[in-house]
Amino acid sequence: ADPRLSAIDLLVSKAFKGFEPAFGGDKRRIARGLIADRNACESDTACIVSALNNALQTYGNAPSWIQDYNIALIGKKALEAAGRNPGHVDQPLPSAIGQCASTHIKTLSARLGDDPLETASPEAGSATTFTNGGGAVSYDREAGLAASKVGEPVVICLISIPRDCPKDDDRGRDYYSVDLVSKGSWALPDSQHMCGGA
């Protein structure tokens, strides 16, 4: 057994006690969704840590060491997934926390507009789309994206799903991605704004 999982579980239960939903949602319903995410992981440690980190972010108390641990585990899982798909055949966008999928970079651009990322100014941010319909966006120039090229194979893994959101607003899913050619990686949301944002 991983003692870090027990420590993270304890932090989640403590954080829940002080949690107040941001959009008037039902605290227990939100918690049930987060618990269901964790239970769906079964014994997959990378998935469990992603689900627990997502719960801590939802409750407003996610220590940086947990994020680092999450990225290390999911990065390993992404590379293992790539090894099981040596032809890099596109797979559907992951729909559950801890799922990974192979795809390819379709576009690389500045966050706003159509400027190619390679010629955009650093303050223009970064954005990418994938051939399986996914995407990622950042207000910053992401080194992993800047090192990538259109057409390169990547593995993307879903690491968080916002649960404290207004009805019908599902923006802000976070994905970990690794470019299998440049070896660059990034963990970014699929939208400029989290659910409930502008």
JSON list of C-alpha atoms in Angstrom, two decimals:
[
{"chain": "A", "resi": 1, "resn": "ALA", "atom": "CA", "xyz": [0.00, 0.00, 0.00]},
{"chain": "A", "resi": 2, "resn": "ASP", "atom": "CA", "xyz": [1.16, 3.52, -0.82]},
{"chain": "A", "resi": 3, "resn": "PRO", "atom": "CA", "xyz": [1.27, 5.61, 2.39]},
{"chain": "A", "resi": 4, "resn": "ARG", "atom": "CA", "xyz": [0.95, 8.77, 0.27]},
{"chain": "A", "resi": 5, "resn": "LEU", "atom": "CA", "xyz": [-2.55, 7.67, -0.78]},
{"chain": "A", "resi": 6, "resn": "SER", "atom": "CA", "xyz": [-3.62, 7.43, 2.86]},
{"chain": "A", "resi": 7, "resn": "ALA", "atom": "CA", "xyz": [-2.17, 10.88, 3.55]},
{"chain": "A", "resi": 8, "resn": "ILE", "atom": "CA", "xyz": [-3.99, 12.34, 0.53]},
{"chain": "A", "resi": 9, "resn": "ASP", "atom": "CA", "xyz": [-7.27, 10.66, 1.56]},
{"chain": "A", "resi": 10, "resn": "LEU", "atom": "CA", "xyz": [-6.96, 12.31, 4.98]},
{"chain": "A", "resi": 11, "resn": "LEU", "atom": "CA", "xyz": [-6.34, 15.72, 3.39]},
{"chain": "A", "resi": 12, "resn": "VAL", "atom": "CA", "xyz": [-9.43, 15.27, 1.20]},
{"chain": "A", "resi": 13, "resn": "SER", "atom": "CA", "xyz": [-11.68, 14.49, 4.17]},
{"chain": "A", "resi": 14, "resn": "LYS", "atom": "CA", "xyz": [-10.33, 17.51, 6.09]},
{"chain": "A", "resi": 15, "resn": "ALA", "atom": "CA", "xyz": [-10.73, 19.83, 3.08]},
{"chain": "A", "resi": 16, "resn": "PHE", "atom": "CA", "xyz": [-14.34, 18.68, 2.54]},
{"chain": "A", "resi": 17, "resn": "LYS", "atom": "CA", "xyz": [-15.33, 19.89, 6.02]},
{"chain": "A", "resi": 18, "resn": "GLY", "atom": "CA", "xyz": [-14.58, 23.52, 5.12]},
{"chain": "A", "resi": 19, "resn": "PHE", "atom": "CA", "xyz": [-15.80, 23.36, 1.52]},
{"chain": "A", "resi": 20, "resn": "GLU", "atom": "CA", "xyz": [-18.62, 25.64, 0.39]},
{"chain": "A", "resi": 21, "resn": "PRO", "atom": "CA", "xyz": [-19.77, 25.27, -3.25]},
{"chain": "A", "resi": 22, "resn": "ALA", "atom": "CA", "xyz": [-19.00, 28.31, -5.39]},
{"chain": "A", "resi": 23, "resn": "PHE", "atom": "CA", "xyz": [-22.18, 28.23, -7.45]},
{"chain": "A", "resi": 24, "resn": "GLY", "atom": "CA", "xyz": [-24.79, 27.26, -4.89]},
{"chain": "A", "resi": 25, "resn": "GLY", "atom": "CA", "xyz": [-24.53, 23.57, -5.69]},
{"chain": "A", "resi": 26, "resn": "ASP", "atom": "CA", "xyz": [-25.23, 20.75, -3.27]},
{"chain": "A", "resi": 27, "resn": "LYS", "atom": "CA", "xyz": [-22.06, 19.99, -1.30]},
{"chain": "A", "resi": 28, "resn": "ARG", "atom": "CA", "xyz": [-22.87, 16.30, -0.90]},
{"chain": "A", "resi": 29, "resn": "ARG", "atom": "CA", "xyz": [-23.80, 15.84, -4.58]},
{"chain": "A", "resi": 30, "resn": "ILE", "atom": "CA", "xyz": [-20.45, 17.36, -5.59]},
{"chain": "A", "resi": 31, "resn": "ALA", "atom": "CA", "xyz": [-18.65, 15.05, -3.14]},
{"chain": "A", "resi": 32, "resn": "ARG", "atom": "CA", "xyz": [-20.53, 12.01, -4.49]},
{"chain": "A", "resi": 33, "resn": "GLY", "atom": "CA", "xyz": [-19.29, 12.83, -8.01]},
{"chain": "A", "resi": 34, "resn": "LEU", "atom": "CA", "xyz": [-15.71, 13.11, -6.75]},
{"chain": "A", "resi": 35, "resn": "ILE", "atom": "CA", "xyz": [-15.99, 9.83, -4.82]},
{"chain": "A", "resi": 36, "resn": "ALA", "atom": "CA", "xyz": [-17.42, 8.13, -7.93]},
{"chain": "A", "resi": 37, "resn": "ASP", "atom": "CA", "xyz": [-14.39, 9.35, -9.91]},
{"chain": "A", "resi": 38, "resn": "ARG", "atom": "CA", "xyz": [-12.07, 7.80, -7.32]},
{"chain": "A", "resi": 39, "resn": "ASN", "atom": "CA", "xyz": [-14.00, 4.52, -7.13]},
{"chain": "A", "resi": 40, "resn": "ALA", "atom": "CA", "xyz": [-13.98, 4.17, -10.93]},
{"chain": "A", "resi": 41, "resn": "CYS", "atom": "CA", "xyz": [-10.16, 4.04, -10.75]},
{"chain": "A", "resi": 42, "resn": "GLU", "atom": "CA", "xyz": [-10.27, 0.67, -8.94]},
{"chain": "A", "resi": 43, "resn": "SER", "atom": "CA", "xyz": [-6.57, -0.10, -8.18]},
{"chain": "A", "resi": 44, "resn": "ASP", "atom": "CA", "xyz": [-4.96, 2.26, -10.75]},
{"chain": "A", "resi": 45, "resn": "THR", "atom": "CA", "xyz": [-2.73, 4.47, -8.56]},
{"chain": "A", "resi": 46, "resn": "ALA", "atom": "CA", "xyz": [-2.18, 7.16, -11.22]},
{"chain": "A", "resi": 47, "resn": "CYS", "atom": "CA", "xyz": [-5.94, 7.45, -11.66]},
{"chain": "A", "resi": 48, "resn": "ILE", "atom": "CA", "xyz": [-6.59, 7.48, -7.89]},
{"chain": "A", "resi": 49, "resn": "VAL", "atom": "CA", "xyz": [-4.09, 10.28, -7.30]},
{"chain": "A", "resi": 50, "resn": "SER", "atom": "CA", "xyz": [-5.62, 12.26, -10.20]},
{"chain": "A", "resi": 51, "resn": "ALA", "atom": "CA", "xyz": [-9.09, 11.82, -8.68]},
{"chain": "A", "resi": 52, "resn": "LEU", "atom": "CA", "xyz": [-7.91, 12.80, -5.19]},
{"chain": "A", "resi": 53, "resn": "ASN", "atom": "CA", "xyz": [-6.00, 15.82, -6.53]},
{"chain": "A", "resi": 54, "resn": "ASN", "atom": "CA", "xyz": [-9.16, 16.84, -8.41]},
{"chain": "A", "resi": 55, "resn": "ALA", "atom": "CA", "xyz": [-11.13, 16.59, -5.15]},
{"chain": "A", "resi": 56, "resn": "LEU", "atom": "CA", "xyz": [-8.58, 18.74, -3.31]},
{"chain": "A", "resi": 57, "resn": "GLN", "atom": "CA", "xyz": [-8.65, 21.35, -6.09]},
{"chain": "A", "resi": 58, "resn": "THR", "atom": "CA", "xyz": [-12.45, 21.35, -5.94]},
{"chain": "A", "resi": 59, "resn": "TYR", "atom": "CA", "xyz": [-12.37, 21.83, -2.17]},
{"chain": "A", "resi": 60, "resn": "GLY", "atom": "CA", "xyz": [-9.78, 24.62, -2.54]},
{"chain": "A", "resi": 61, "resn": "ASN", "atom": "CA", "xyz": [-6.84, 22.95, -0.82]},
{"chain": "A", "resi": 62, "resn": "ALA", "atom": "CA", "xyz": [-4.39, 21.14, -3.14]},
{"chain": "A", "resi": 63, "resn": "PRO", "atom": "CA", "xyz": [-0.78, 21.08, -1.89]},
{"chain": "A", "resi": 64, "resn": "SER", "atom": "CA", "xyz": [1.84, 21.33, -4.66]},
{"chain": "A", "resi": 65, "resn": "TRP", "atom": "CA", "xyz": [3.48, 18.00, -3.72]},
{"chain": "A", "resi": 66, "resn": "ILE", "atom": "CA", "xyz": [0.26, 16.20, -4.64]},
{"chain": "A", "resi": 67, "resn": "GLN", "atom": "CA", "xyz": [0.17, 17.90, -8.05]},
{"chain": "A", "resi": 68, "resn": "ASP", "atom": "CA", "xyz": [3.81, 16.89, -8.60]},
{"chain": "A", "resi": 69, "resn": "TYR", "atom": "CA", "xyz": [3.09, 13.29, -7.55]},
{"chain": "A", "resi": 70, "resn": "ASN", "atom": "CA", "xyz": [0.03, 13.27, -9.82]},
{"chain": "A", "resi": 71, "resn": "ILE", "atom": "CA", "xyz": [2.03, 14.46, -12.84]},
{"chain": "A", "resi": 72, "resn": "ALA", "atom": "CA", "xyz": [4.82, 11.92, -12.21]},
{"chain": "A", "resi": 73, "resn": "LEU", "atom": "CA", "xyz": [2.37, 9.01, -12.04]},
{"chain": "A", "resi": 74, "resn": "ILE", "atom": "CA", "xyz": [0.21, 10.07, -14.97]},
{"chain": "A", "resi": 75, "resn": "GLY", "atom": "CA", "xyz": [3.32, 10.80, -17.07]},
{"chain": "A", "resi": 76, "resn": "LYS", "atom": "CA", "xyz": [4.49, 7.22, -16.55]},
{"chain": "A", "resi": 77, "resn": "LYS", "atom": "CA", "xyz": [1.01, 5.94, -17.41]},
{"chain": "A", "resi": 78, "resn": "ALA", "atom": "CA", "xyz": [0.96, 8.04, -20.62]},
{"chain": "A", "resi": 79, "resn": "LEU", "atom": "CA", "xyz": [4.24, 6.53, -21.78]},
{"chain": "A", "resi": 80, "resn": "GLU", "atom": "CA", "xyz": [2.97, 3.02, -20.98]},
{"chain": "A", "resi": 81, "resn": "ALA", "atom": "CA", "xyz": [-0.17, 3.77, -23.03]},
{"chain": "A", "resi": 82, "resn": "ALA", "atom": "CA", "xyz": [2.03, 4.89, -25.94]},
{"chain": "A", "resi": 83, "resn": "GLY", "atom": "CA", "xyz": [3.91, 1.58, -25.74]},
{"chain": "A", "resi": 84, "resn": "ARG", "atom": "CA", "xyz": [0.64, -0.32, -26.15]},
{"chain": "A", "resi": 85, "resn": "ASN", "atom": "CA", "xyz": [-0.19, 1.67, -29.32]},
{"chain": "A", "resi": 86, "resn": "PRO", "atom": "CA", "xyz": [3.09, 1.69, -31.31]},
{"chain": "A", "resi": 87, "resn": "GLY", "atom": "CA", "xyz": [1.31, 2.78, -34.51]},
{"chain": "A", "resi": 88, "resn": "HIS", "atom": "CA", "xyz": [-0.06, 5.86, -32.70]},
{"chain": "A", "resi": 89, "resn": "VAL", "atom": "CA", "xyz": [-3.57, 5.20, -34.02]},
{"chain": "A", "resi": 90, "resn": "ASP", "atom": "CA", "xyz": [-5.94, 7.98, -32.90]},
{"chain": "A", "resi": 91, "resn": "GLN", "atom": "CA", "xyz": [-8.20, 7.05, -30.00]},
{"chain": "A", "resi": 92, "resn": "PRO", "atom": "CA", "xyz": [-11.29, 8.87, -28.68]},
{"chain": "A", "resi": 93, "resn": "LEU", "atom": "CA", "xyz": [-10.81, 11.73, -26.25]},
{"chain": "A", "resi": 94, "resn": "PRO", "atom": "CA", "xyz": [-10.63, 10.40, -22.66]},
{"chain": "A", "resi": 95, "resn": "SER", "atom": "CA", "xyz": [-13.93, 10.81, -20.80]},
{"chain": "A", "resi": 96, "resn": "ALA", "atom": "CA", "xyz": [-12.99, 9.61, -17.30]},
{"chain": "A", "resi": 97, "resn": "ILE", "atom": "CA", "xyz": [-10.23, 10.68, -14.95]},
{"chain": "A", "resi": 98, "resn": "GLY", "atom": "CA", "xyz": [-7.12, 8.57, -15.42]},
{"chain": "A", "resi": 99, "resn": "GLN", "atom": "CA", "xyz": [-7.91, 7.53, -19.00]},
{"chain": "A", "resi": 100, "resn": "CYS", "atom": "CA", "xyz": [-5.24, 8.12, -21.65]},
{"chain": "A", "resi": 101, "resn": "ALA", "atom": "CA", "xyz": [-5.54, 8.23, -25.44]},
{"chain": "A", "resi": 102, "resn": "SER", "atom": "CA", "xyz": [-3.24, 8.50, -28.43]},
{"chain": "A", "resi": 103, "resn": "THR", "atom": "CA", "xyz": [-3.80, 11.32, -30.89]},
{"chain": "A", "resi": 104, "resn": "HIS", "atom": "CA", "xyz": [-1.84, 13.80, -33.03]},
{"chain": "A", "resi": 105, "resn": "ILE", "atom": "CA", "xyz": [-1.29, 17.55, -32.93]},
{"chain": "A", "resi": 106, "resn": "LYS", "atom": "CA", "xyz": [-3.64, 19.22, -35.42]},
{"chain": "A", "resi": 107, "resn": "THR", "atom": "CA", "xyz": [-2.83, 22.89, -34.75]},
{"chain": "A", "resi": 108, "resn": "LEU", "atom": "CA", "xyz": [-0.39, 24.94, -32.66]},
{"chain": "A", "resi": 109, "resn": "SER", "atom": "CA", "xyz": [-1.22, 28.62, -32.24]},
{"chain": "A", "resi": 110, "resn": "ALA", "atom": "CA", "xyz": [-1.30, 31.61, -29.94]},
{"chain": "A", "resi": 111, "resn": "ARG", "atom": "CA", "xyz": [-4.09, 31.53, -27.36]},
{"chain": "A", "resi": 112, "resn": "LEU", "atom": "CA", "xyz": [-6.08, 34.15, -29.25]},
{"chain": "A", "resi": 113, "resn": "GLY", "atom": "CA", "xyz": [-6.10, 34.40, -33.01]},
{"chain": "A", "resi": 114, "resn": "ASP", "atom": "CA", "xyz": [-4.56, 32.22, -35.65]},
{"chain": "A", "resi": 115, "resn": "ASP", "atom": "CA", "xyz": [-0.91, 33.20, -35.27]},
{"chain": "A", "resi": 116, "resn": "PRO", "atom": "CA", "xyz": [1.34, 30.13, -35.45]},
{"chain": "A", "resi": 117, "resn": "LEU", "atom": "CA", "xyz": [2.81, 29.36, -32.05]},
{"chain": "A", "resi": 118, "resn": "GLU", "atom": "CA", "xyz": [6.38, 29.30, -33.38]},
{"chain": "A", "resi": 119, "resn": "THR", "atom": "CA", "xyz": [6.16, 32.99, -34.46]},
{"chain": "A", "resi": 120, "resn": "ALA", "atom": "CA", "xyz": [3.76, 34.32, -31.80]},
{"chain": "A", "resi": 121, "resn": "SER", "atom": "CA", "xyz": [5.06, 36.58, -29.06]},
{"chain": "A", "resi": 122, "resn": "PRO", "atom": "CA", "xyz": [5.58, 34.89, -25.67]},
{"chain": "A", "resi": 123, "resn": "GLU", "atom": "CA", "xyz": [2.79, 36.95, -24.07]},
{"chain": "A", "resi": 124, "resn": "ALA", "atom": "CA", "xyz": [0.30, 35.67, -26.68]},
{"chain": "A", "resi": 125, "resn": "GLY", "atom": "CA", "xyz": [-0.07, 32.38, -24.79]},
{"chain": "A", "resi": 126, "resn": "SER", "atom": "CA", "xyz": [-0.36, 28.91, -26.33]},
{"chain": "A", "resi": 127, "resn": "ALA", "atom": "CA", "xyz": [-3.08, 26.71, -27.73]},
{"chain": "A", "resi": 128, "resn": "THR", "atom": "CA", "xyz": [-3.28, 23.38, -29.50]},
{"chain": "A", "resi": 129, "resn": "THR", "atom": "CA", "xyz": [-5.95, 21.16, -30.97]},
{"chain": "A", "resi": 130, "resn": "PHE", "atom": "CA", "xyz": [-5.70, 17.42, -31.46]},
{"chain": "A", "resi": 131, "resn": "THR", "atom": "CA", "xyz": [-6.98, 15.22, -34.26]},
{"chain": "A", "resi": 132, "resn": "ASN", "atom": "CA", "xyz": [-9.32, 13.38, -31.85]},
{"chain": "A", "resi": 133, "resn": "GLY", "atom": "CA", "xyz": [-11.19, 16.60, -31.01]},
{"chain": "A", "resi": 134, "resn": "GLY", "atom": "CA", "xyz": [-9.31, 17.56, -27.85]},
{"chain": "A", "resi": 135, "resn": "GLY", "atom": "CA", "xyz": [-7.42, 20.73, -27.17]},
{"chain": "A", "resi": 136, "resn": "ALA", "atom": "CA", "xyz": [-5.40, 22.67, -24.61]},
{"chain": "A", "resi": 137, "resn": "VAL", "atom": "CA", "xyz": [-4.92, 26.36, -23.89]},
{"chain": "A", "resi": 138, "resn": "SER", "atom": "CA", "xyz": [-2.64, 28.49, -21.71]},
{"chain": "A", "resi": 139, "resn": "TYR", "atom": "CA", "xyz": [-2.19, 32.18, -21.02]},
{"chain": "A", "resi": 140, "resn": "ASP", "atom": "CA", "xyz": [1.57, 31.43, -20.99]},
{"chain": "A", "resi": 141, "resn": "ARG", "atom": "CA", "xyz": [3.94, 30.20, -23.66]},
{"chain": "A", "resi": 142, "resn": "GLU", "atom": "CA", "xyz": [4.17, 26.51, -22.75]},
{"chain": "A", "resi": 143, "resn": "ALA", "atom": "CA", "xyz": [7.63, 25.09, -23.41]},
{"chain": "A", "resi": 144, "resn": "GLY", "atom": "CA", "xyz": [6.24, 21.63, -24.20]},
{"chain": "A", "resi": 145, "resn": "LEU", "atom": "CA", "xyz": [3.88, 23.02, -26.84]},
{"chain": "A", "resi": 146, "resn": "ALA", "atom": "CA", "xyz": [6.52, 25.36, -28.27]},
{"chain": "A", "resi": 147, "resn": "ALA", "atom": "CA", "xyz": [8.83, 22.36, -28.84]},
{"chain": "A", "resi": 148, "resn": "SER", "atom": "CA", "xyz": [6.10, 20.39, -30.66]},
{"chain": "A", "resi": 149, "resn": "LYS", "atom": "CA", "xyz": [5.21, 20.24, -34.35]},
{"chain": "A", "resi": 150, "resn": "VAL", "atom": "CA", "xyz": [1.89, 19.75, -36.13]},
{"chain": "A", "resi": 151, "resn": "GLY", "atom": "CA", "xyz": [1.35, 16.07, -36.95]},
{"chain": "A", "resi": 152, "resn": "GLU", "atom": "CA", "xyz": [3.43, 14.69, -34.09]},
{"chain": "A", "resi": 153, "resn": "PRO", "atom": "CA", "xyz": [1.90, 11.86, -32.02]},
{"chain": "A", "resi": 154, "resn": "VAL", "atom": "CA", "xyz": [0.90, 12.65, -28.45]},
{"chain": "A", "resi": 155, "resn": "VAL", "atom": "CA", "xyz": [-0.75, 10.83, -25.58]},
{"chain": "A", "resi": 156, "resn": "ILE", "atom": "CA", "xyz": [-3.28, 12.82, -23.56]},
{"chain": "A", "resi": 157, "resn": "CYS", "atom": "CA", "xyz": [-4.63, 11.78, -20.16]},
{"chain": "A", "resi": 158, "resn": "LEU", "atom": "CA", "xyz": [-7.63, 13.32, -18.38]},
{"chain": "A", "resi": 159, "resn": "ILE", "atom": "CA", "xyz": [-6.52, 14.37, -14.89]},
{"chain": "A", "resi": 160, "resn": "SER", "atom": "CA", "xyz": [-9.40, 16.51, -13.63]},
{"chain": "A", "resi": 161, "resn": "ILE", "atom": "CA", "xyz": [-13.07, 17.21, -14.25]},
{"chain": "A", "resi": 162, "resn": "PRO", "atom": "CA", "xyz": [-14.59, 20.29, -12.58]},
{"chain": "A", "resi": 163, "resn": "ARG", "atom": "CA", "xyz": [-17.43, 19.23, -10.27]},
{"chain": "A", "resi": 164, "resn": "ASP", "atom": "CA", "xyz": [-18.39, 22.54, -8.59]},
{"chain": "A", "resi": 165, "resn": "CYS", "atom": "CA", "xyz": [-19.87, 24.18, -11.69]},
{"chain": "A", "resi": 166, "resn": "PRO", "atom": "CA", "xyz": [-23.00, 25.97, -12.85]},
{"chain": "A", "resi": 167, "resn": "LYS", "atom": "CA", "xyz": [-25.52, 23.72, -14.59]},
{"chain": "A", "resi": 168, "resn": "ASP", "atom": "CA", "xyz": [-24.56, 22.86, -18.20]},
{"chain": "A", "resi": 169, "resn": "ASP", "atom": "CA", "xyz": [-21.06, 24.41, -17.94]},
{"chain": "A", "resi": 170, "resn": "ASP", "atom": "CA", "xyz": [-18.45, 21.67, -18.28]},
{"chain": "A", "resi": 171, "resn": "ARG", "atom": "CA", "xyz": [-15.44, 23.79, -19.30]},
{"chain": "A", "resi": 172, "resn": "GLY", "atom": "CA", "xyz": [-12.07, 23.40, -17.63]},
{"chain": "A", "resi": 173, "resn": "ARG", "atom": "CA", "xyz": [-11.17, 19.72, -17.86]},
{"chain": "A", "resi": 174, "resn": "ASP", "atom": "CA", "xyz": [-7.43, 19.34, -17.33]},
{"chain": "A", "resi": 175, "resn": "TYR", "atom": "CA", "xyz": [-5.33, 17.00, -19.45]},
{"chain": "A", "resi": 176, "resn": "TYR", "atom": "CA", "xyz": [-1.73, 15.88, -19.13]},
{"chain": "A", "resi": 177, "resn": "SER", "atom": "CA", "xyz": [-0.12, 15.50, -22.56]},
{"chain": "A", "resi": 178, "resn": "VAL", "atom": "CA", "xyz": [3.24, 14.25, -23.78]},
{"chain": "A", "resi": 179, "resn": "ASP", "atom": "CA", "xyz": [4.59, 14.70, -27.31]},
{"chain": "A", "resi": 180, "resn": "LEU", "atom": "CA", "xyz": [6.19, 11.40, -28.27]},
{"chain": "A", "resi": 181, "resn": "VAL", "atom": "CA", "xyz": [8.69, 13.02, -30.67]},
{"chain": "A", "resi": 182, "resn": "SER", "atom": "CA", "xyz": [9.89, 16.14, -28.82]},
{"chain": "A", "resi": 183, "resn": "LYS", "atom": "CA", "xyz": [9.27, 14.53, -25.39]},
{"chain": "A", "resi": 184, "resn": "GLY", "atom": "CA", "xyz": [7.75, 17.84, -24.24]},
{"chain": "A", "resi": 185, "resn": "SER", "atom": "CA", "xyz": [4.84, 17.62, -21.82]},
{"chain": "A", "resi": 186, "resn": "TRP", "atom": "CA", "xyz": [2.18, 19.93, -20.43]},
{"chain": "A", "resi": 187, "resn": "ALA", "atom": "CA", "xyz": [-0.80, 19.83, -18.08]},
{"chain": "A", "resi": 188, "resn": "LEU", "atom": "CA", "xyz": [-3.43, 22.29, -19.29]},
{"chain": "A", "resi": 189, "resn": "PRO", "atom": "CA", "xyz": [-7.18, 22.87, -19.38]},
{"chain": "A", "resi": 190, "resn": "ASP", "atom": "CA", "xyz": [-9.30, 22.46, -22.49]},
{"chain": "A", "resi": 191, "resn": "SER", "atom": "CA", "xyz": [-10.66, 26.02, -22.18]},
{"chain": "A", "resi": 192, "resn": "GLN", "atom": "CA", "xyz": [-9.37, 29.52, -21.41]},
{"chain": "A", "resi": 193, "resn": "HIS", "atom": "CA", "xyz": [-11.84, 29.73, -18.53]},
{"chain": "A", "resi": 194, "resn": "MET", "atom": "CA", "xyz": [-12.90, 27.26, -15.87]},
{"chain": "A", "resi": 195, "resn": "CYS", "atom": "CA", "xyz": [-16.58, 26.51, -15.54]},
{"chain": "A", "resi": 196, "resn": "GLY", "atom": "CA", "xyz": [-18.38, 29.54, -14.17]},
{"chain": "A", "resi": 197, "resn": "GLY", "atom": "CA", "xyz": [-15.78, 31.88, -15.71]},
{"chain": "A", "resi": 198, "resn": "ALA", "atom": "CA", "xyz": [-16.17, 34.53, -18.40]}
]
